[in-house]
Amino acid sequence: MLVAAGCASSTDDGASGAADGPGDGAAQAIIELVDSQPGDVIALRAADGESSVVEWIDRRAGTIRSVDVSGDDLSLDDVVTLASIEVATDGEQRGLLGHTTIDGVRYAAWTEPDTDHLVVGALGSIGNDGAPATVERIVWDAGGTAGGAVGGHLAATADGELVLGIGQLTDWAKEYGSGAMLLLDPAGPPDQIPMVLSDGYINPFAFAVVGDQLWVADNAVGDDTERIGAVDLRAPSVERDDLDATGSDPRAPSALVELPDGTIAVCGYLDGGLRRWSVDPPRSGNSLGPCLTGATVLADGTIVTATADGLVAIAP
């Protein structure tokens, strides 16, 4: 399935003794996404079911796309556009920001082109002629956004609810007092009141639902430190300050995944690597491979990440 060799990566960040293990090794290119700007390929996810299909967002283009990585010599001709949404892209972090599925329905989060509002919506189905899905209805309107600290990543719980990370510079967060991890009813109205799972965040874009836990990696500003930790979805009572301080140079977390061995790894925009997170003691391990803006794990354990050039695979 791999078309070009990448470079092995085991760069040490000084955290000697941090967990390494399965997944450490060489990364190989899957496909070069020459029509996307570096940093715009985000929100990677494995397609529902046992498959080798990877889905991702092109943030500025407002598209959700996919490719079956089991093929050979992949090119843009093999890429399928699943959905297309008109989005606002002014600033560093506006655009199409998150997506997930619940019971076969795809949900997305984006900034509206006319208002710059952050909204979450349900999408329709792909047309019989293969036309990409479009917006069917709005689930929640979070209000206005600034150019950064928007949040917008989405995940789904086992109970069929939506989890949204919202950044501190949105109108909702300014009124509330901080960025937060929110729980939304996918069948709710645009003016629904979300449940706050955890608060105190800067820009919680890197997170994932792992069983009954919500693992989050948050950015930092000023003299603060980035933080990583878990929120119990059954009885949420954790604030950002309760999470573990990373104790390392800023990485700007851009994605978080559960690895095949059950550990957590975080993708860093600043260092461009995917690093396993050690819980005890809390610290980052060596780089498992390149990762700029997204990561997911396929059914066979292959880790797929987004780099400045396209998608790469890290063998399990």
mmCIF file of C-alpha atoms in Angstrom:
data_model
loop_
_atom_site.group_PDB
_atom_site.id
_atom_site.type_symbol
_atom_site.label_atom_id
_atom_site.label_comp_id
_atom_site.label_asym_id
_atom_site.label_seq_id
_atom_site.Cartn_x
_atom_site.Cartn_y
_atom_site.Cartn_z
ATOM 1 C CA MET A 1 0.000 0.000 0.000
ATOM 2 C CA LEU A 2 3.004 2.301 0.419
ATOM 3 C CA VAL A 3 4.385 4.232 -2.509
ATOM 4 C CA ALA A 4 7.555 5.870 -1.245
ATOM 5 C CA ALA A 5 9.947 5.396 1.625
ATOM 6 C CA GLY A 6 10.099 8.008 4.332
ATOM 7 C CA CYS A 7 12.751 8.437 6.979
ATOM 8 C CA ALA A 8 12.957 6.496 10.205
ATOM 9 C CA SER A 9 12.358 8.657 13.241
ATOM 10 C CA SER A 10 13.373 7.961 16.795
ATOM 11 C CA THR A 11 14.344 11.476 17.836
ATOM 12 C CA ASP A 12 14.921 11.787 21.579
ATOM 13 C CA ASP A 13 13.437 14.845 23.303
ATOM 14 C CA GLY A 14 15.326 14.196 26.513
ATOM 15 C CA ALA A 15 12.569 12.139 28.142
ATOM 16 C CA SER A 16 14.688 9.070 28.699
ATOM 17 C CA GLY A 17 12.788 6.182 30.223
ATOM 18 C CA ALA A 18 9.464 7.133 28.627
ATOM 19 C CA ALA A 19 7.543 4.268 27.108
ATOM 20 C CA ASP A 20 8.401 3.301 23.551
ATOM 21 C CA GLY A 21 7.414 -0.139 22.256
ATOM 22 C CA PRO A 22 5.238 -1.203 19.293
ATOM 23 C CA GLY A 23 4.958 1.351 16.510
ATOM 24 C CA ASP A 24 8.490 2.800 16.852
ATOM 25 C CA GLY A 25 10.181 2.762 13.482
ATOM 26 C CA ALA A 26 10.142 4.006 9.921
ATOM 27 C CA ALA A 27 7.362 5.986 8.317
ATOM 28 C CA GLN A 28 6.508 5.538 4.664
ATOM 29 C CA ALA A 29 4.555 7.823 2.355
ATOM 30 C CA ILE A 30 1.046 6.773 1.350
ATOM 31 C CA ILE A 31 -0.013 9.643 -0.877
ATOM 32 C CA GLU A 32 1.184 13.146 -1.641
ATOM 33 C CA LEU A 33 -1.635 15.682 -1.385
ATOM 34 C CA VAL A 34 -0.292 18.282 -3.764
ATOM 35 C CA ASP A 35 -3.582 20.188 -3.914
ATOM 36 C CA SER A 36 -3.610 20.910 -0.154
ATOM 37 C CA GLN A 37 -1.589 23.526 1.693
ATOM 38 C CA PRO A 38 0.717 22.352 4.496
ATOM 39 C CA GLY A 39 -1.199 22.266 7.758
ATOM 40 C CA ASP A 40 -4.632 22.055 6.160
ATOM 41 C CA VAL A 41 -4.983 18.255 6.241
ATOM 42 C CA ILE A 42 -6.515 17.684 9.681
ATOM 43 C CA ALA A 43 -8.934 15.492 11.647
ATOM 44 C CA LEU A 44 -7.844 12.100 10.321
ATOM 45 C CA ARG A 45 -10.134 9.214 11.219
ATOM 46 C CA ALA A 46 -10.446 5.569 10.220
ATOM 47 C CA ALA A 47 -13.641 4.931 8.283
ATOM 48 C CA ASP A 48 -16.349 3.070 10.174
ATOM 49 C CA GLY A 49 -16.007 -0.706 10.186
ATOM 50 C CA GLU A 50 -13.046 -2.975 9.534
ATOM 51 C CA SER A 51 -11.426 -1.183 6.637
ATOM 52 C CA SER A 52 -8.250 0.350 5.272
ATOM 53 C CA VAL A 53 -9.953 3.637 4.401
ATOM 54 C CA VAL A 54 -8.661 6.872 5.926
ATOM 55 C CA GLU A 55 -10.809 10.009 6.038
ATOM 56 C CA TRP A 56 -9.556 13.546 6.562
ATOM 57 C CA ILE A 57 -10.517 17.201 6.314
ATOM 58 C CA ASP A 58 -9.040 19.793 3.984
ATOM 59 C CA ARG A 59 -9.622 22.778 6.263
ATOM 60 C CA ARG A 60 -9.523 25.650 3.776
ATOM 61 C CA ALA A 61 -11.249 23.780 0.960
ATOM 62 C CA GLY A 62 -14.116 22.763 3.263
ATOM 63 C CA THR A 63 -14.012 19.155 2.112
ATOM 64 C CA ILE A 64 -13.995 15.747 3.775
ATOM 65 C CA ARG A 65 -12.045 13.251 1.687
ATOM 66 C CA SER A 66 -10.971 9.620 1.860
ATOM 67 C CA VAL A 67 -8.643 7.096 0.296
ATOM 68 C CA ASP A 68 -8.231 3.326 0.574
ATOM 69 C CA VAL A 69 -4.615 2.910 1.604
ATOM 70 C CA SER A 70 -4.551 -0.800 0.654
ATOM 71 C CA GLY A 71 -3.995 0.200 -2.978
ATOM 72 C CA ASP A 72 -0.656 0.632 -4.738
ATOM 73 C CA ASP A 73 0.772 3.767 -6.371
ATOM 74 C CA LEU A 74 -1.964 5.992 -4.965
ATOM 75 C CA SER A 75 -2.637 9.366 -6.563
ATOM 76 C CA LEU A 76 -5.265 12.092 -6.309
ATOM 77 C CA ASP A 77 -7.382 10.050 -8.745
ATOM 78 C CA ASP A 78 -7.917 7.554 -5.915
ATOM 79 C CA VAL A 79 -9.190 10.193 -3.487
ATOM 80 C CA VAL A 80 -12.964 10.419 -2.898
ATOM 81 C CA THR A 81 -14.650 13.647 -1.771
ATOM 82 C CA LEU A 82 -17.269 12.659 0.799
ATOM 83 C CA ALA A 83 -18.598 16.096 1.731
ATOM 84 C CA SER A 84 -18.227 19.732 0.747
ATOM 85 C CA ILE A 85 -19.148 22.738 2.924
ATOM 86 C CA GLU A 86 -18.763 26.480 2.369
ATOM 87 C CA VAL A 87 -16.543 27.793 5.165
ATOM 88 C CA ALA A 88 -14.915 30.980 6.434
ATOM 89 C CA THR A 89 -11.121 30.750 6.239
ATOM 90 C CA ASP A 90 -9.897 34.184 7.388
ATOM 91 C CA GLY A 91 -7.361 33.868 10.201
ATOM 92 C CA GLU A 92 -5.150 30.957 11.146
ATOM 93 C CA GLN A 93 -7.711 28.451 12.405
ATOM 94 C CA ARG A 94 -11.052 29.007 10.734
ATOM 95 C CA GLY A 95 -12.437 26.565 8.180
ATOM 96 C CA LEU A 96 -13.808 23.029 8.291
ATOM 97 C CA LEU A 97 -12.477 21.792 11.623
ATOM 98 C CA GLY A 98 -13.980 18.496 12.759
ATOM 99 C CA HIS A 99 -16.086 15.501 11.734
ATOM 100 C CA THR A 100 -17.359 12.216 13.087
ATOM 101 C CA THR A 101 -20.204 9.774 12.503
ATOM 102 C CA ILE A 102 -23.028 8.461 14.683
ATOM 103 C CA ASP A 103 -25.305 5.671 13.420
ATOM 104 C CA GLY A 104 -24.227 6.311 9.860
ATOM 105 C CA VAL A 105 -24.856 10.066 9.977
ATOM 106 C CA ARG A 106 -21.864 12.354 9.508
ATOM 107 C CA TYR A 107 -21.508 15.452 11.665
ATOM 108 C CA ALA A 108 -19.078 18.299 11.118
ATOM 109 C CA ALA A 109 -17.949 21.536 12.751
ATOM 110 C CA TRP A 110 -16.939 24.600 10.761
ATOM 111 C CA THR A 111 -16.892 28.392 10.684
ATOM 112 C CA GLU A 112 -19.723 29.915 8.647
ATOM 113 C CA PRO A 113 -18.634 32.151 5.740
ATOM 114 C CA ASP A 114 -21.201 34.916 6.356
ATOM 115 C CA THR A 115 -20.957 35.225 10.143
ATOM 116 C CA ASP A 116 -17.664 33.547 11.200
ATOM 117 C CA HIS A 117 -19.766 31.600 13.720
ATOM 118 C CA LEU A 118 -18.555 28.179 14.822
ATOM 119 C CA VAL A 119 -21.359 25.747 14.068
ATOM 120 C CA VAL A 120 -21.928 22.009 14.311
ATOM 121 C CA GLY A 121 -24.181 20.371 11.760
ATOM 122 C CA ALA A 122 -25.493 17.092 10.404
ATOM 123 C CA LEU A 123 -24.658 16.308 6.793
ATOM 124 C CA GLY A 124 -26.796 14.542 4.236
ATOM 125 C CA SER A 125 -25.862 11.493 2.207
ATOM 126 C CA ILE A 126 -23.595 11.304 -0.794
ATOM 127 C CA GLY A 127 -25.669 11.682 -3.952
ATOM 128 C CA ASN A 128 -26.510 8.739 -6.174
ATOM 129 C CA ASP A 129 -24.263 10.340 -8.760
ATOM 130 C CA GLY A 130 -21.413 10.532 -6.270
ATOM 131 C CA ALA A 131 -21.949 14.198 -5.477
ATOM 132 C CA PRO A 132 -20.454 15.099 -2.066
ATOM 133 C CA ALA A 133 -22.730 15.392 0.938
ATOM 134 C CA THR A 134 -23.746 18.871 2.068
ATOM 135 C CA VAL A 135 -25.228 20.411 5.214
ATOM 136 C CA GLU A 136 -28.680 19.082 6.144
ATOM 137 C CA ARG A 137 -29.294 20.862 9.451
ATOM 138 C CA ILE A 138 -27.499 22.796 12.198
ATOM 139 C CA VAL A 139 -27.040 21.041 15.536
ATOM 140 C CA TRP A 140 -25.529 23.945 17.503
ATOM 141 C CA ASP A 141 -24.413 27.525 16.880
ATOM 142 C CA ALA A 142 -21.569 28.549 19.198
ATOM 143 C CA GLY A 143 -21.487 32.168 18.064
ATOM 144 C CA GLY A 144 -18.591 34.232 16.763
ATOM 145 C CA THR A 145 -14.926 33.293 16.458
ATOM 146 C CA ALA A 146 -11.562 35.014 16.275
ATOM 147 C CA GLY A 147 -8.870 33.912 13.848
ATOM 148 C CA GLY A 148 -7.290 31.547 16.396
ATOM 149 C CA ALA A 149 -8.149 29.398 19.428
ATOM 150 C CA VAL A 150 -11.373 28.291 17.753
ATOM 151 C CA GLY A 151 -11.308 24.599 18.586
ATOM 152 C CA GLY A 152 -13.826 22.689 16.497
ATOM 153 C CA HIS A 153 -12.583 19.113 16.689
ATOM 154 C CA LEU A 154 -15.402 16.556 17.054
ATOM 155 C CA ALA A 155 -15.694 13.042 18.462
ATOM 156 C CA ALA A 156 -18.558 10.709 19.345
ATOM 157 C CA THR A 157 -19.191 8.870 22.595
ATOM 158 C CA ALA A 158 -20.302 5.245 22.815
ATOM 159 C CA ASP A 159 -23.747 6.546 23.814
ATOM 160 C CA GLY A 160 -24.123 8.480 20.554
ATOM 161 C CA GLU A 161 -23.428 11.999 21.787
ATOM 162 C CA LEU A 162 -21.121 14.582 20.236
ATOM 163 C CA VAL A 163 -18.014 15.900 21.977
ATOM 164 C CA LEU A 164 -16.790 19.308 20.827
ATOM 165 C CA GLY A 165 -13.636 21.097 21.902
ATOM 166 C CA ILE A 166 -14.125 24.869 21.902
ATOM 167 C CA GLY A 167 -11.297 27.412 22.169
ATOM 168 C CA GLN A 168 -11.008 30.394 24.476
ATOM 169 C CA LEU A 169 -11.362 33.088 21.786
ATOM 170 C CA THR A 170 -14.855 32.060 20.666
ATOM 171 C CA ASP A 171 -17.790 34.187 21.774
ATOM 172 C CA TRP A 172 -19.198 31.223 23.706
ATOM 173 C CA ALA A 173 -15.940 30.824 25.672
ATOM 174 C CA LYS A 174 -15.611 34.534 26.364
ATOM 175 C CA GLU A 175 -19.075 34.548 27.898
ATOM 176 C CA TYR A 176 -18.488 31.297 29.787
ATOM 177 C CA GLY A 177 -15.009 32.228 30.972
ATOM 178 C CA SER A 178 -12.752 29.698 29.225
ATOM 179 C CA GLY A 179 -12.469 27.134 26.488
ATOM 180 C CA ALA A 180 -14.116 23.815 27.277
ATOM 181 C CA MET A 181 -14.956 20.272 26.316
ATOM 182 C CA LEU A 182 -18.664 20.178 25.519
ATOM 183 C CA LEU A 183 -21.261 17.433 25.104
ATOM 184 C CA LEU A 184 -23.961 18.009 22.461
ATOM 185 C CA ASP A 185 -27.165 16.203 21.557
ATOM 186 C CA PRO A 186 -26.826 15.354 17.845
ATOM 187 C CA ALA A 187 -30.629 15.615 17.513
ATOM 188 C CA GLY A 188 -30.810 18.904 19.407
ATOM 189 C CA PRO A 189 -31.738 22.363 18.117
ATOM 190 C CA PRO A 190 -29.181 25.054 17.165
ATOM 191 C CA ASP A 191 -29.858 26.902 20.438
ATOM 192 C CA GLN A 192 -29.385 23.854 22.674
ATOM 193 C CA ILE A 193 -27.388 24.365 25.867
ATOM 194 C CA PRO A 194 -24.351 22.073 25.819
ATOM 195 C CA MET A 195 -23.180 20.129 28.846
ATOM 196 C CA VAL A 196 -19.720 21.234 30.005
ATOM 197 C CA LEU A 197 -17.575 18.145 30.544
ATOM 198 C CA SER A 198 -14.409 19.991 31.505
ATOM 199 C CA ASP A 199 -13.268 23.615 31.347
ATOM 200 C CA GLY A 200 -10.347 26.003 31.763
ATOM 201 C CA TYR A 201 -8.896 25.233 28.307
ATOM 202 C CA ILE A 202 -6.933 27.346 25.842
ATOM 203 C CA ASN A 203 -7.612 25.540 22.564
ATOM 204 C CA PRO A 204 -8.500 21.851 23.097
ATOM 205 C CA PHE A 205 -8.214 20.572 19.533
ATOM 206 C CA ALA A 206 -6.292 17.350 20.262
ATOM 207 C CA PHE A 207 -8.578 14.842 21.963
ATOM 208 C CA ALA A 208 -10.138 11.414 21.578
ATOM 209 C CA VAL A 209 -12.774 9.288 23.264
ATOM 210 C CA VAL A 210 -11.116 6.158 24.668
ATOM 211 C CA GLY A 211 -13.676 3.891 26.306
ATOM 212 C CA ASP A 212 -15.319 5.828 29.135
ATOM 213 C CA GLN A 213 -12.590 8.450 29.110
ATOM 214 C CA LEU A 214 -11.984 11.612 27.124
ATOM 215 C CA TRP A 215 -8.250 12.135 26.637
ATOM 216 C CA VAL A 216 -7.284 15.759 25.974
ATOM 217 C CA ALA A 217 -4.025 17.550 25.115
ATOM 218 C CA ASP A 218 -4.270 21.336 25.391
ATOM 219 C CA ASN A 219 -2.091 24.209 24.195
ATOM 220 C CA ALA A 220 -0.529 26.787 26.483
ATOM 221 C CA VAL A 221 0.002 30.547 26.436
ATOM 222 C CA GLY A 222 2.404 32.767 28.335
ATOM 223 C CA ASP A 223 4.115 31.104 31.293
ATOM 224 C CA ASP A 224 1.593 28.253 31.364
ATOM 225 C CA THR A 225 2.430 24.700 30.290
ATOM 226 C CA GLU A 226 0.698 22.339 27.900
ATOM 227 C CA ARG A 227 -1.357 19.698 29.661
ATOM 228 C CA ILE A 228 -2.462 16.144 28.899
ATOM 229 C CA GLY A 229 -4.878 13.920 30.769
ATOM 230 C CA ALA A 230 -8.214 12.110 30.916
ATOM 231 C CA VAL A 231 -11.744 13.143 31.825
ATOM 232 C CA ASP A 232 -14.171 10.459 33.060
ATOM 233 C CA LEU A 233 -17.205 10.722 30.775
ATOM 234 C CA ARG A 234 -19.396 8.953 33.347
ATOM 235 C CA ALA A 235 -18.734 11.532 36.081
ATOM 236 C CA PRO A 236 -16.846 14.491 34.634
ATOM 237 C CA SER A 237 -15.254 16.637 37.335
ATOM 238 C CA VAL A 238 -11.820 17.429 35.911
ATOM 239 C CA GLU A 239 -10.622 20.893 34.925
ATOM 240 C CA ARG A 240 -7.665 21.692 32.702
ATOM 241 C CA ASP A 241 -5.440 22.446 35.691
ATOM 242 C CA ASP A 242 -6.082 18.919 37.001
ATOM 243 C CA LEU A 243 -4.425 17.409 33.924
ATOM 244 C CA ASP A 244 -0.718 16.550 33.917
ATOM 245 C CA ALA A 245 1.722 19.280 32.931
ATOM 246 C CA THR A 246 3.929 18.064 30.084
ATOM 247 C CA GLY A 247 7.070 19.613 31.565
ATOM 248 C CA SER A 248 8.589 19.977 28.093
ATOM 249 C CA ASP A 249 8.976 22.594 25.391
ATOM 250 C CA PRO A 250 5.689 23.552 23.689
ATOM 251 C CA ARG A 251 4.556 21.158 20.961
ATOM 252 C CA ALA A 252 1.167 22.709 20.027
ATOM 253 C CA PRO A 253 -0.890 19.469 20.221
ATOM 254 C CA SER A 254 -2.794 18.945 16.982
ATOM 255 C CA ALA A 255 -4.101 15.378 17.352
ATOM 256 C CA LEU A 256 -4.346 12.625 19.963
ATOM 257 C CA VAL A 257 -4.848 8.906 19.316
ATOM 258 C CA GLU A 258 -5.010 5.622 21.182
ATOM 259 C CA LEU A 259 -2.250 3.345 19.903
ATOM 260 C CA PRO A 260 -2.711 -0.402 19.269
ATOM 261 C CA ASP A 261 -1.064 -1.225 22.612
ATOM 262 C CA GLY A 262 -3.570 0.935 24.514
ATOM 263 C CA THR A 263 -1.227 3.850 25.172
ATOM 264 C CA ILE A 264 -1.822 7.438 24.072
ATOM 265 C CA ALA A 265 0.180 9.398 21.496
ATOM 266 C CA VAL A 266 0.067 13.105 20.680
ATOM 267 C CA CYS A 267 0.917 14.834 17.419
ATOM 268 C CA GLY A 268 2.789 18.139 17.759
ATOM 269 C CA TYR A 269 2.518 20.927 15.216
ATOM 270 C CA LEU A 270 5.728 22.606 16.362
ATOM 271 C CA ASP A 271 8.010 19.551 16.452
ATOM 272 C CA GLY A 272 6.235 17.673 13.657
ATOM 273 C CA GLY A 273 6.288 14.335 15.464
ATOM 274 C CA LEU A 274 3.958 11.748 16.995
ATOM 275 C CA ARG A 275 5.064 10.980 20.554
ATOM 276 C CA ARG A 276 3.767 8.365 22.949
ATOM 277 C CA TRP A 277 2.583 9.800 26.285
ATOM 278 C CA SER A 278 3.723 8.094 29.493
ATOM 279 C CA VAL A 279 1.223 8.401 32.350
ATOM 280 C CA ASP A 280 3.550 7.382 35.198
ATOM 281 C CA PRO A 281 5.668 9.416 35.231
ATOM 282 C CA PRO A 282 3.865 11.916 32.978
ATOM 283 C CA ARG A 283 6.095 12.779 30.015
ATOM 284 C CA SER A 284 6.504 12.380 26.287
ATOM 285 C CA GLY A 285 8.538 9.587 24.764
ATOM 286 C CA ASN A 286 10.585 9.445 21.588
ATOM 287 C CA SER A 287 9.063 10.258 18.235
ATOM 288 C CA LEU A 288 7.233 7.368 16.585
ATOM 289 C CA GLY A 289 7.310 9.134 13.236
ATOM 290 C CA PRO A 290 6.352 12.374 11.484
ATOM 291 C CA CYS A 291 3.016 13.992 12.343
ATOM 292 C CA LEU A 292 2.032 17.606 11.757
ATOM 293 C CA THR A 293 -1.748 17.953 11.944
ATOM 294 C CA GLY A 294 -3.536 14.615 12.263
ATOM 295 C CA ALA A 295 -3.321 10.943 13.184
ATOM 296 C CA THR A 296 -5.497 7.840 13.238
ATOM 297 C CA VAL A 297 -5.088 4.080 13.676
ATOM 298 C CA LEU A 298 -6.467 1.541 11.179
ATOM 299 C CA ALA A 299 -7.971 -1.846 12.006
ATOM 300 C CA ASP A 300 -4.658 -3.637 11.369
ATOM 301 C CA GLY A 301 -2.827 -1.306 13.754
ATOM 302 C CA THR A 302 -1.188 0.856 11.102
ATOM 303 C CA ILE A 303 -0.823 4.448 12.277
ATOM 304 C CA VAL A 304 -1.597 7.024 9.585
ATOM 305 C CA THR A 305 -0.493 10.626 10.083
ATOM 306 C CA ALA A 306 -0.694 13.924 8.211
ATOM 307 C CA THR A 307 2.532 15.742 7.354
ATOM 308 C CA ALA A 308 3.276 18.884 5.349
ATOM 309 C CA ASP A 309 3.305 16.810 2.154
ATOM 310 C CA GLY A 310 0.481 14.294 2.594
ATOM 311 C CA LEU A 311 -0.307 11.078 4.445
ATOM 312 C CA VAL A 312 2.257 8.652 5.820
ATOM 313 C CA ALA A 313 2.006 5.243 7.501
ATOM 314 C CA ILE A 314 3.842 3.966 10.562
ATOM 315 C CA ALA A 315 3.857 0.176 10.825
ATOM 316 C CA PRO A 316 2.311 -1.390 13.952
#
